[in-house]
Every structure is written in structure tokens, then in C-alpha cells.
mmCIF file of C-alpha atoms in Angstrom:
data_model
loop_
_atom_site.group_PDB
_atom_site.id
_atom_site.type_symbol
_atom_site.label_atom_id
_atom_site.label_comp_id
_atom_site.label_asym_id
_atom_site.label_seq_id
_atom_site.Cartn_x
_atom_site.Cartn_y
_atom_site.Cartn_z
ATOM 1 C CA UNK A 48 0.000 0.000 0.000
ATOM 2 C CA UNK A 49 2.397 2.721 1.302
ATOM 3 C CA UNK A 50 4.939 1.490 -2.049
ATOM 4 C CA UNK A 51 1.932 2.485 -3.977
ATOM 5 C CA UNK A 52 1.824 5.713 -2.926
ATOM 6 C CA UNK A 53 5.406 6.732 -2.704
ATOM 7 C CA UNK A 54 5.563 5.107 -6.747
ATOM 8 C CA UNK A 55 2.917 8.496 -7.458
ATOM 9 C CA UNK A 56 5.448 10.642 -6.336
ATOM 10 C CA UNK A 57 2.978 12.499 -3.994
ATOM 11 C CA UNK A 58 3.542 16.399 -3.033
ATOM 12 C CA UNK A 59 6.147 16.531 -0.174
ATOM 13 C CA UNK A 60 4.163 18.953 2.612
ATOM 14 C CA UNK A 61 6.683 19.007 5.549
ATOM 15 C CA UNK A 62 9.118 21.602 5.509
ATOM 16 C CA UNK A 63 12.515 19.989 3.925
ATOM 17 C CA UNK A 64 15.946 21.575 2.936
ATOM 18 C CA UNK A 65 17.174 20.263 -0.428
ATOM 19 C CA UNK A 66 21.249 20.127 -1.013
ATOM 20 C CA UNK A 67 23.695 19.752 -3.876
ATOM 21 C CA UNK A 68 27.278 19.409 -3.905
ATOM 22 C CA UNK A 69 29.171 21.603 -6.165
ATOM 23 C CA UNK A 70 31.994 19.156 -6.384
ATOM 24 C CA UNK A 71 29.142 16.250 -7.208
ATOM 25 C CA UNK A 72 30.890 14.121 -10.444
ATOM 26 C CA UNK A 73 27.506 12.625 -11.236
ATOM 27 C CA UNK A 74 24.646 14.952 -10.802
ATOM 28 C CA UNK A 75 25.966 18.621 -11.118
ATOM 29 C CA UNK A 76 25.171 21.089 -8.921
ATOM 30 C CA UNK A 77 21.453 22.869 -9.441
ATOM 31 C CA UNK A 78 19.546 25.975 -7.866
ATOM 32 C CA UNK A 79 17.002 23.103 -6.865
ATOM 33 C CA UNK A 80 14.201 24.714 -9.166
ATOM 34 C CA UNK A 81 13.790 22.157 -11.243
ATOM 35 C CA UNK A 82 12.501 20.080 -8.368
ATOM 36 C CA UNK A 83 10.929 22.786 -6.603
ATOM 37 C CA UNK A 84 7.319 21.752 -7.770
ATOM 38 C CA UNK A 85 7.490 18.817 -5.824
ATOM 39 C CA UNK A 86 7.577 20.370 -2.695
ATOM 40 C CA UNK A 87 3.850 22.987 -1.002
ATOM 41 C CA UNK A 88 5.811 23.188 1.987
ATOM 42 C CA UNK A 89 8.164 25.900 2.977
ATOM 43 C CA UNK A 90 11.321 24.591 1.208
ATOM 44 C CA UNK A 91 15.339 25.759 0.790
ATOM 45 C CA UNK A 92 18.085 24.966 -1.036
ATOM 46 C CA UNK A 93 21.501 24.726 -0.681
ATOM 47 C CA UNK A 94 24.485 24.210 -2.666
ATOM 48 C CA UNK A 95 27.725 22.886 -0.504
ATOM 49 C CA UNK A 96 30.726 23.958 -1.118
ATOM 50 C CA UNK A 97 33.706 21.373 -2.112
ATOM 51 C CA UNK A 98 30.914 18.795 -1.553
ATOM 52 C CA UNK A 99 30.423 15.532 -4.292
ATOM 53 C CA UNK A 100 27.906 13.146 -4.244
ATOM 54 C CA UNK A 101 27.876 11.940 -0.728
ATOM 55 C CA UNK A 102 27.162 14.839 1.225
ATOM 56 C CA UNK A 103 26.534 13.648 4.676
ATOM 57 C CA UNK A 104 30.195 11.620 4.821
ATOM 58 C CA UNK A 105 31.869 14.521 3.034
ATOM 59 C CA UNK A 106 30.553 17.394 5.372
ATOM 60 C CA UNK A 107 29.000 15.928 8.204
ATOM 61 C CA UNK A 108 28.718 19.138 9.888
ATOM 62 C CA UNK A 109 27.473 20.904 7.323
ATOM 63 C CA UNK A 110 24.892 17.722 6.535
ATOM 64 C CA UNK A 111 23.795 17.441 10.390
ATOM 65 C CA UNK A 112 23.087 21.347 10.868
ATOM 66 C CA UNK A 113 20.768 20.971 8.102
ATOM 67 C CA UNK A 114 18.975 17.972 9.902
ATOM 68 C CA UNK A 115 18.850 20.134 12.687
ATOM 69 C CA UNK A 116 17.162 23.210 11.402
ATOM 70 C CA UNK A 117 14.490 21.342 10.667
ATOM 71 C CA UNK A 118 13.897 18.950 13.508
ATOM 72 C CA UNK A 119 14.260 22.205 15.582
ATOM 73 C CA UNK A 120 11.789 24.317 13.648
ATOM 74 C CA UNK A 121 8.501 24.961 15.743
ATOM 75 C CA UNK A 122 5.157 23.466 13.941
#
């Protein structure tokens, strides 16, 4: 059931913080518009600096503080 929903690529309402590398080999970096559509809750985006594809072993910090802005954000 819950497969079949996730496969229709619902709307994602909770507030979420999108992040690209700038050093990604695979998927270059973006200003996160082109997914922006998916998201009808408040959203950012971030590009990290000297950052590939693997952002939360390459820049922990920078990954965690992310994760934390929004687990500390009042609802």
C-alpha cells in the first residue's frame, strides 16, 4: 500500500531543505528549481561547497546542521 503511494510521487508537505554538492561528479550542482514543484511546503536549497555526491560523509557538519534546522523548527 504505502509502495503504492510513494511510486505516485505524492507532493512533499513538511518543511525539507534540499542540497547539492558543487563538487558532485555525477549529478551537477542545481539551484534546486527544477525540483521545486514537488515540494507545497516551505522549502530551501543549498548548494555545498567542495561537496560531491555523498554529502553527509563529506561534510557531516554541514549535513547534520541541516537535519537540525528542521527537527528544531517549531510546527
Amino acid at each position: 500500500m504505502i509502495e503504492q503511494r510513494l511510486a505516485a510521487q505524492p507532493t512533499i508537505t513538511v518543511p525539507t531543505i534540499t542540497l547539492d554538492g558543487d563538487a558532485d561528479g555525477i549529478v551537477p550542482a542545481t539551484d534546486g528549481k527544477s525540483t521545486a514543484a514537488k515540494f507545497s511546503g516551505e522549502r530551501q536549497h543549498r548548494v555545498m561547497p567542495n561537496v560531491g555526491h555523498n554529502l553527509p560523509q563529506e561534510d557531516p557538519k554541514a549535513f547534520a546542521t541541516a537535519v537540525w534546522e528542521l527537527a528544531s523548527k517549531k510546527r
